[in-house]
Amino acid sequence: MANTKTVILKIKRQDNPNAKSHWEEFELAWHPGMNVISSMMEIARNPVTRDGKATTPITYDSNCLEEVCGSCAMLINGRARMACSALIDKLEQPIRLEPFTKFPVIRDLAVDRSVLFENLKTVKAWVPIDGTYDLGSGPRISPEEQEAAYPLSRCISCCCCMEACPQFNDDTGFVGAATISQVRLFNTHPTGAALKRERLAALIGDGGIQECGYAQNCVEVCPKDIPLTQSISEVGGEVIRQAVGDLFRK
Amino acid sequence: MASSPKIIVIGGGLAGLSAVIKIAEMGGHVDLFSIVPVKRSHSVCAQGGINAAKNLKGEGDSTWKHFDDTIYGGDFLANQPPVKAMCEAAPGIIDLLDRMGVPFNRTPEGLLDFRRFGGTLYNRTAFAGATTGQQLLYALDEQVRRYESEGKVKKYEHWEFLSAVLDSNKICRGICAMDLRSMEVRTFPADAIIIATGGNGAIFGKSTNSVVCTGSAQSALYQQGCFYGNGEFIQVHPTCIPGEDKLRLMSESARGEGGRVWVPKTPGDNRDPLSIPQSERWYFLEEWYPKYGNLVPRDIATRAIFKVVFEHNLGIDGKPMVYLDLTHIDPKILDRKLEGILEIYEKFVGDDPRKVPMKIFPGMHYTMGGLWIDFNQATNIPGIYAAGECEYQYHGANRLGANSLVSCIFGGFVAGPAAVQYARNLQTAPGNGHFDAERKHQEENNSMLMKSDGKENPFRLWQEFGELMTANCTVIRYNNKLKETDSKLCEMLERFRHINLNDRTQWANTSVVFTRQLYNMLQLGRVIAQGAAMRNESRGAHYKPDFPERDDKNWLKTTKAYFAPDADEPKFEFEAVDISLIPPRPRKYDAVK
Ligand SMILES: Cc1cc2nc3c(=O)[nH]c(=O)nc-3n(C[C@H](O)[C@H](O)[C@H](O)COP(=O)(O)OP(=O)(O)OC[C@H]3O[C@@H](n4cnc5c(N)ncnc54)[C@H](O)[C@@H]3O)c2cc1C
Ligand code: SF4
Ligand code: SF4
Ligand code: FES
């Protein structure tokens, strides 16, 4: 791609949640180091389509521009990924940009992903500390435990794993891989484990962990390489053990 | 006043969330406003770590030494009592974060590990890989989510603070904010408000900051009567990766873990860096600053790089760049301690920094200046508090690496309880009319923009503005250039009246939102340029070749800018710095201090 003099972007646009979507095409002069966000910044500086029609700047979410805030997720050439780290030179042209399909569109490429934050409430994704007053240092944690927890804790809540998951849809009401992986993170923390039963209970039944068909799409798209299928099988095992145990206790 | 105070917190970075947690814990109710979902705040970008003198390495570190390093690093411009309080609180803050589940790196015994950062000789920086800010922010975000599910906190995400609502006695009674989706402008009453809106990198166009770090809220408050302190102190980070859309940071931790900065000794030497023998490399920081080496404070390292590149003409490929080299370090150690930042370099540049030296250059990174506050985080307008990068209190003329995160959390922990205390003693307002008046005023601003049909594209104007500020108001400053900058800013404010929005829809209109911010950025740009022009000395990050020495006799003072509405420009007054604990001494990193 590096020798083409221009970059062509096809962007799916939608004025508001109820409007119909349409495509617009843009052609930009190529220069080194471009990524999808910097291209959209350029469009904002000169909002004219490829066929010369004046249009509006693209609405999209972004903040950190270094793939750590989780804002800029979208479909790029059909794949769920972060726009800020999508280098133009590594993409096939024309580059197609579309909003996620499984979340309500706000406008253009911006969608409403608040469902993930709601899910995190449901599974109590926090360490239940007594208070912020001085209670001395935390529990001892070995380097091995830290090295297991840290990768899980790098989830940026981008929702790529949910967009790519065949089971994540209105019919199943599936919570998705990110939430399950957070359950694993907090259940393995010495203090966080206090809420383990409640977290697992929240994953039992419709929309819970059983919906997962182990299609592994989630792992493939996760920009932070989080071992999601491992989290799912580990948490899945515990959910079953808890459910069976409860059955016998009844 | 009501027994359960109602506080509005604006901003959900480390500072805002820290305040929220304290208020909720004290039984107050919080409305939390943020442009982005709080979990996506700029604090997630912080890489290297957070300072606290826990002295777990048997080095004899102490909170007093942390205090002294911070004051000395800040070239004696910070008021000393609050800095001392922060350094004393820091070890407790680390313990708390540890209890909240932050996956800090550990020693074999299971204790917290610490590394070295710039401007100190001690291993004082706790870290979680190279994504410390992300990990800290998540821990606080999780605690706030817990309070949210208990009904103590209500979040307004995708809402932007526009202005404070002041009553006829100039007491703050709430805020005016805009829903960034419906574009609705609304007012919200509160007993007190806390501003925690972060940095202002966007004033410099490209910086290491996130997109929403515009300083717009701070500027709006300055225009409403808040003092703005030490605006001219802007930190340029020595090691950034130049990019199309932003300057990505290569954290100081890379040098903390042994990274070395060098250039080839001969100009124009374009050999593969790995083939250049040691004897033909110039490790200029190590040579000039044998004691601190690569870990001199940022202002010093940045000026050294400028000197090597622009005076000695030794920039790599003839460009303003130098090498930051990690290739001599065991890749396994690099992965364990620095993976997050190595990944950034790999992803955005395409080279593996374990194998090839990185090419880096200084970039705008942090503002030491911000809303003026007292030792209780209160601004000069009753009922308005501030915490985090948006205020000026803790870093003097130059911030030390890994001190911001601790100042954000500490500031939030002070501001929250102070606001609750204030709210408990608050008298009722003399009327309610000011709410409607403020809302109408802001609605008019919006409709003026919507109607404006000039030719200026706001995003292009921003680009020009950023380039101007970067050229004249960063590393090296000359009075004629600063004055020229200010008059260009006046021209830009004039051009702003002929803005063309391109987008006039009433739904999720990012052009209107950005254009409003741009106006506030331009106003704050003048505070920075004029403040810098006035200060005829060199101190910390503020460097004037025509006045190369620090001048304590005339300039050991806090700059306080205030807005003169009739003249539509900044006015200045100066305040003595509280130096009651450590007498100022010359700041020299080439010698033992
Ligand atoms: C790349 C990088 C690396 C860094 N690494 C380190 C490090 O290792 N150690 C260290 O100590 N410091 C580091 N820093 C500095 C540190 O990250 C910041 O100073 C700190 O995170 C600022 O936190 P904050 O809470 O003040 O603001 P932020 O985290 O910037 O949060 C601001 C909040 O305000 C909201 N907001 C802003 N304006 C409005 C408005 N008008 N209305 C409503 N909401 C608004 C935003 O949505 C956001 O929630 C680094 C900085 C950068 C850029
Ligand atoms: S494994 Fe498949 S079904 Fe399960 S969460 Fe991942 S993508 Fe969805
Ligand atoms: S698990 Fe990965 S893909 Fe899913 S939300 Fe987290 S970071 Fe994104
Ligand atoms: S903008 Fe933060 S992840 Fe892309």
PDB file of N, CA, C and O in Angstrom, chain A residues 118-161:
ATOM      1  N   GLU A 118     -22.726  -1.693  33.053  1.00  0.00           N
ATOM      2  CA  GLU A 118     -23.836  -2.246  33.852  1.00  0.00           C
ATOM      3  C   GLU A 118     -23.519  -3.681  34.267  1.00  0.00           C
ATOM      4  O   GLU A 118     -23.761  -4.079  35.409  1.00  0.00           O
ATOM      5  N   ASN A 119     -22.978  -4.457  33.326  1.00  0.00           N
ATOM      6  CA  ASN A 119     -22.613  -5.837  33.655  1.00  0.00           C
ATOM      7  C   ASN A 119     -21.593  -5.886  34.786  1.00  0.00           C
ATOM      8  O   ASN A 119     -21.639  -6.757  35.651  1.00  0.00           O
ATOM      9  N   LEU A 120     -20.657  -4.940  34.769  1.00  0.00           N
ATOM     10  CA  LEU A 120     -19.628  -4.937  35.811  1.00  0.00           C
ATOM     11  C   LEU A 120     -20.250  -4.667  37.181  1.00  0.00           C
ATOM     12  O   LEU A 120     -19.749  -5.146  38.202  1.00  0.00           O
ATOM     13  N   LYS A 121     -21.340  -3.897  37.194  1.00  0.00           N
ATOM     14  CA  LYS A 121     -22.055  -3.694  38.466  1.00  0.00           C
ATOM     15  C   LYS A 121     -22.689  -5.003  38.915  1.00  0.00           C
ATOM     16  O   LYS A 121     -22.613  -5.381  40.080  1.00  0.00           O
ATOM     17  N   THR A 122     -23.329  -5.668  37.973  1.00  0.00           N
ATOM     18  CA  THR A 122     -24.043  -6.900  38.316  1.00  0.00           C
ATOM     19  C   THR A 122     -23.111  -7.941  38.941  1.00  0.00           C
ATOM     20  O   THR A 122     -23.494  -8.632  39.866  1.00  0.00           O
ATOM     21  N   VAL A 123     -21.900  -8.043  38.425  1.00  0.00           N
ATOM     22  CA  VAL A 123     -20.991  -9.066  38.970  1.00  0.00           C
ATOM     23  C   VAL A 123     -20.098  -8.510  40.082  1.00  0.00           C
ATOM     24  O   VAL A 123     -19.152  -9.159  40.511  1.00  0.00           O
ATOM     25  N   LYS A 124     -20.424  -7.314  40.550  1.00  0.00           N
ATOM     26  CA  LYS A 124     -19.651  -6.702  41.637  1.00  0.00           C
ATOM     27  C   LYS A 124     -18.142  -6.785  41.367  1.00  0.00           C
ATOM     28  O   LYS A 124     -17.370  -7.383  42.135  1.00  0.00           O
ATOM     29  N   ALA A 125     -17.758  -6.163  40.279  1.00  0.00           N
ATOM     30  CA  ALA A 125     -16.354  -6.204  39.870  1.00  0.00           C
ATOM     31  C   ALA A 125     -15.547  -5.176  40.652  1.00  0.00           C
ATOM     32  O   ALA A 125     -15.148  -4.138  40.129  1.00  0.00           O
ATOM     33  N   TRP A 126     -15.374  -5.445  41.941  1.00  0.00           N
ATOM     34  CA  TRP A 126     -14.532  -4.591  42.778  1.00  0.00           C
ATOM     35  C   TRP A 126     -14.036  -5.391  43.977  1.00  0.00           C
ATOM     36  O   TRP A 126     -14.555  -6.478  44.253  1.00  0.00           O
ATOM     37  N   VAL A 127     -13.031  -4.858  44.648  1.00  0.00           N
ATOM     38  CA  VAL A 127     -12.531  -5.466  45.875  1.00  0.00           C
ATOM     39  C   VAL A 127     -13.248  -4.777  47.037  1.00  0.00           C
ATOM     40  O   VAL A 127     -13.157  -3.559  47.179  1.00  0.00           O
ATOM     41  N   PRO A 128     -13.995  -5.513  47.851  1.00  0.00           N
ATOM     42  CA  PRO A 128     -14.766  -4.869  48.909  1.00  0.00           C
ATOM     43  C   PRO A 128     -13.898  -4.479  50.101  1.00  0.00           C
ATOM     44  O   PRO A 128     -13.808  -5.213  51.085  1.00  0.00           O
ATOM     45  N   ILE A 129     -13.274  -3.303  50.007  1.00  0.00           N
ATOM     46  CA  ILE A 129     -12.424  -2.857  51.125  1.00  0.00           C
ATOM     47  C   ILE A 129     -13.308  -2.270  52.220  1.00  0.00           C
ATOM     48  O   ILE A 129     -14.435  -1.850  51.976  1.00  0.00           O
ATOM     49  N   ASP A 130     -12.767  -2.238  53.445  1.00  0.00           N
ATOM     50  CA  ASP A 130     -13.538  -1.711  54.569  1.00  0.00           C
ATOM     51  C   ASP A 130     -13.715  -0.202  54.483  1.00  0.00           C
ATOM     52  O   ASP A 130     -14.724   0.345  54.903  1.00  0.00           O
ATOM     53  N   GLY A 131     -12.705   0.498  53.990  1.00  0.00           N
ATOM     54  CA  GLY A 131     -12.779   1.953  53.922  1.00  0.00           C
ATOM     55  C   GLY A 131     -11.456   2.501  53.474  1.00  0.00           C
ATOM     56  O   GLY A 131     -10.485   1.749  53.318  1.00  0.00           O
ATOM     57  N   THR A 132     -11.394   3.816  53.267  1.00  0.00           N
ATOM     58  CA  THR A 132     -10.153   4.394  52.733  1.00  0.00           C
ATOM     59  C   THR A 132      -9.230   4.892  53.828  1.00  0.00           C
ATOM     60  O   THR A 132      -8.190   5.461  53.548  1.00  0.00           O
ATOM     61  N   TYR A 133      -9.624   4.708  55.088  1.00  0.00           N
ATOM     62  CA  TYR A 133      -8.733   5.130  56.175  1.00  0.00           C
ATOM     63  C   TYR A 133      -7.539   4.171  56.225  1.00  0.00           C
ATOM     64  O   TYR A 133      -7.552   3.090  55.639  1.00  0.00           O
ATOM     65  N   ASP A 134      -6.518   4.598  56.941  1.00  0.00           N
ATOM     66  CA  ASP A 134      -5.254   3.879  56.900  1.00  0.00           C
ATOM     67  C   ASP A 134      -5.325   2.546  57.648  1.00  0.00           C
ATOM     68  O   ASP A 134      -5.436   2.509  58.865  1.00  0.00           O
ATOM     69  N   LEU A 135      -5.298   1.467  56.905  1.00  0.00           N
ATOM     70  CA  LEU A 135      -5.372   0.134  57.518  1.00  0.00           C
ATOM     71  C   LEU A 135      -4.113  -0.670  57.236  1.00  0.00           C
ATOM     72  O   LEU A 135      -4.133  -1.895  57.272  1.00  0.00           O
ATOM     73  N   GLY A 136      -3.026   0.042  56.933  1.00  0.00           N
ATOM     74  CA  GLY A 136      -1.780  -0.671  56.657  1.00  0.00           C
ATOM     75  C   GLY A 136      -1.768  -1.247  55.261  1.00  0.00           C
ATOM     76  O   GLY A 136      -2.666  -1.014  54.452  1.00  0.00           O
ATOM     77  N   SER A 137      -0.707  -2.033  54.982  1.00  0.00           N
ATOM     78  CA  SER A 137      -0.521  -2.506  53.613  1.00  0.00           C
ATOM     79  C   SER A 137      -1.504  -3.614  53.270  1.00  0.00           C
ATOM     80  O   SER A 137      -2.150  -4.188  54.139  1.00  0.00           O
ATOM     81  N   GLY A 138      -1.600  -3.899  51.980  1.00  0.00           N
ATOM     82  CA  GLY A 138      -2.515  -4.921  51.492  1.00  0.00           C
ATOM     83  C   GLY A 138      -1.958  -6.313  51.716  1.00  0.00           C
ATOM     84  O   GLY A 138      -0.890  -6.489  52.301  1.00  0.00           O
ATOM     85  N   PRO A 139      -2.684  -7.323  51.224  1.00  0.00           N
ATOM     86  CA  PRO A 139      -2.218  -8.697  51.405  1.00  0.00           C
ATOM     87  C   PRO A 139      -0.927  -8.946  50.627  1.00  0.00           C
ATOM     88  O   PRO A 139      -0.691  -8.335  49.598  1.00  0.00           O
ATOM     89  N   ARG A 140      -0.093  -9.842  51.137  1.00  0.00           N
ATOM     90  CA  ARG A 140       1.104 -10.233  50.372  1.00  0.00           C
ATOM     91  C   ARG A 140       0.662 -10.951  49.111  1.00  0.00           C
ATOM     92  O   ARG A 140      -0.248 -11.774  49.144  1.00  0.00           O
ATOM     93  N   ILE A 141       1.316 -10.636  48.040  1.00  0.00           N
ATOM     94  CA  ILE A 141       0.970 -11.267  46.774  1.00  0.00           C
ATOM     95  C   ILE A 141       2.275 -11.644  46.084  1.00  0.00           C
ATOM     96  O   ILE A 141       3.180 -10.813  45.965  1.00  0.00           O
ATOM     97  N   SER A 142       2.394 -12.884  45.668  1.00  0.00           N
ATOM     98  CA  SER A 142       3.648 -13.330  45.069  1.00  0.00           C
ATOM     99  C   SER A 142       3.759 -12.760  43.655  1.00  0.00           C
ATOM    100  O   SER A 142       2.751 -12.434  43.033  1.00  0.00           O
ATOM    101  N   PRO A 143       4.996 -12.664  43.148  1.00  0.00           N
ATOM    102  CA  PRO A 143       5.149 -12.181  41.765  1.00  0.00           C
ATOM    103  C   PRO A 143       4.343 -13.039  40.786  1.00  0.00           C
ATOM    104  O   PRO A 143       3.803 -12.514  39.820  1.00  0.00           O
ATOM    105  N   GLU A 144       4.236 -14.338  41.054  1.00  0.00           N
ATOM    106  CA  GLU A 144       3.481 -15.202  40.137  1.00  0.00           C
ATOM    107  C   GLU A 144       2.003 -14.804  40.122  1.00  0.00           C
ATOM    108  O   GLU A 144       1.373 -14.742  39.075  1.00  0.00           O
ATOM    109  N   GLU A 145       1.454 -14.540  41.320  1.00  0.00           N
ATOM    110  CA  GLU A 145       0.045 -14.133  41.365  1.00  0.00           C
ATOM    111  C   GLU A 145      -0.152 -12.800  40.655  1.00  0.00           C
ATOM    112  O   GLU A 145      -1.126 -12.596  39.933  1.00  0.00           O
ATOM    113  N   GLN A 146       0.791 -11.877  40.879  1.00  0.00           N
ATOM    114  CA  GLN A 146       0.697 -10.584  40.197  1.00  0.00           C
ATOM    115  C   GLN A 146       0.746 -10.780  38.687  1.00  0.00           C
ATOM    116  O   GLN A 146      -0.031 -10.179  37.949  1.00  0.00           O
ATOM    117  N   GLU A 147       1.649 -11.656  38.240  1.00  0.00           N
ATOM    118  CA  GLU A 147       1.784 -11.856  36.800  1.00  0.00           C
ATOM    119  C   GLU A 147       0.556 -12.532  36.196  1.00  0.00           C
ATOM    120  O   GLU A 147       0.304 -12.415  35.001  1.00  0.00           O
ATOM    121  N   ALA A 148      -0.240 -13.220  37.019  1.00  0.00           N
ATOM    122  CA  ALA A 148      -1.481 -13.809  36.515  1.00  0.00           C
ATOM    123  C   ALA A 148      -2.597 -12.769  36.489  1.00  0.00           C
ATOM    124  O   ALA A 148      -3.428 -12.739  35.576  1.00  0.00           O
ATOM    125  N   ALA A 149      -2.621 -11.909  37.502  1.00  0.00           N
ATOM    126  CA  ALA A 149      -3.721 -10.940  37.608  1.00  0.00           C
ATOM    127  C   ALA A 149      -3.560  -9.785  36.619  1.00  0.00           C
ATOM    128  O   ALA A 149      -4.529  -9.315  36.022  1.00  0.00           O
ATOM    129  N   TYR A 150      -2.314  -9.327  36.449  1.00  0.00           N
ATOM    130  CA  TYR A 150      -2.081  -8.113  35.660  1.00  0.00           C
ATOM    131  C   TYR A 150      -2.660  -8.171  34.244  1.00  0.00           C
ATOM    132  O   TYR A 150      -3.366  -7.249  33.825  1.00  0.00           O
ATOM    133  N   PRO A 151      -2.437  -9.262  33.502  1.00  0.00           N
ATOM    134  CA  PRO A 151      -3.004  -9.273  32.142  1.00  0.00           C
ATOM    135  C   PRO A 151      -4.532  -9.142  32.147  1.00  0.00           C
ATOM    136  O   PRO A 151      -5.090  -8.482  31.277  1.00  0.00           O
ATOM    137  N   LEU A 152      -5.194  -9.740  33.117  1.00  0.00           N
ATOM    138  CA  LEU A 152      -6.657  -9.645  33.163  1.00  0.00           C
ATOM    139  C   LEU A 152      -7.091  -8.219  33.467  1.00  0.00           C
ATOM    140  O   LEU A 152      -8.112  -7.739  33.004  1.00  0.00           O
ATOM    141  N   SER A 153      -6.265  -7.565  34.275  1.00  0.00           N
ATOM    142  CA  SER A 153      -6.605  -6.226  34.711  1.00  0.00           C
ATOM    143  C   SER A 153      -6.361  -5.182  33.624  1.00  0.00           C
ATOM    144  O   SER A 153      -6.657  -4.003  33.810  1.00  0.00           O
ATOM    145  N   ARG A 154      -5.830  -5.608  32.490  1.00  0.00           N
ATOM    146  CA  ARG A 154      -5.568  -4.642  31.420  1.00  0.00           C
ATOM    147  C   ARG A 154      -6.745  -4.485  30.469  1.00  0.00           C
ATOM    148  O   ARG A 154      -6.658  -3.774  29.470  1.00  0.00           O
ATOM    149  N   CYS A 155      -7.870  -5.114  30.760  1.00  0.00           N
ATOM    150  CA  CYS A 155      -9.048  -4.989  29.891  1.00  0.00           C
ATOM    151  C   CYS A 155      -9.484  -3.530  29.803  1.00  0.00           C
ATOM    152  O   CYS A 155      -9.710  -2.878  30.814  1.00  0.00           O
ATOM    153  N   ILE A 156      -9.603  -3.001  28.581  1.00  0.00           N
ATOM    154  CA  ILE A 156      -9.918  -1.583  28.401  1.00  0.00           C
ATOM    155  C   ILE A 156     -11.405  -1.350  28.137  1.00  0.00           C
ATOM    156  O   ILE A 156     -11.800  -0.268  27.698  1.00  0.00           O
ATOM    157  N   SER A 157     -12.239  -2.359  28.350  1.00  0.00           N
ATOM    158  CA  SER A 157     -13.700  -2.209  28.189  1.00  0.00           C
ATOM    159  C   SER A 157     -14.082  -1.698  26.798  1.00  0.00           C
ATOM    160  O   SER A 157     -15.016  -0.921  26.652  1.00  0.00           O
ATOM    161  N   CYS A 158     -13.353  -2.162  25.794  1.00  0.00           N
ATOM    162  CA  CYS A 158     -13.630  -1.664  24.448  1.00  0.00           C
ATOM    163  C   CYS A 158     -14.837  -2.348  23.822  1.00  0.00           C
ATOM    164  O   CYS A 158     -15.450  -1.829  22.896  1.00  0.00           O
ATOM    165  N   CYS A 159     -15.146  -3.553  24.295  1.00  0.00           N
ATOM    166  CA  CYS A 159     -16.290  -4.339  23.812  1.00  0.00           C
ATOM    167  C   CYS A 159     -16.039  -5.036  22.472  1.00  0.00           C
ATOM    168  O   CYS A 159     -16.972  -5.564  21.870  1.00  0.00           O
ATOM    169  N   CYS A 160     -14.808  -5.046  21.989  1.00  0.00           N
ATOM    170  CA  CYS A 160     -14.511  -5.784  20.751  1.00  0.00           C
ATOM    171  C   CYS A 160     -14.902  -7.256  20.891  1.00  0.00           C
ATOM    172  O   CYS A 160     -15.467  -7.850  19.988  1.00  0.00           O
ATOM    173  N   CYS A 161     -14.587  -7.826  22.072  1.00  0.00           N
ATOM    174  CA  CYS A 161     -14.871  -9.249  22.276  1.00  0.00           C
ATOM    175  C   CYS A 161     -16.368  -9.523  22.183  1.00  0.00           C
ATOM    176  O   CYS A 161     -16.785 -10.589  21.735  1.00  0.00           O
TER     177      CYS A 161
END
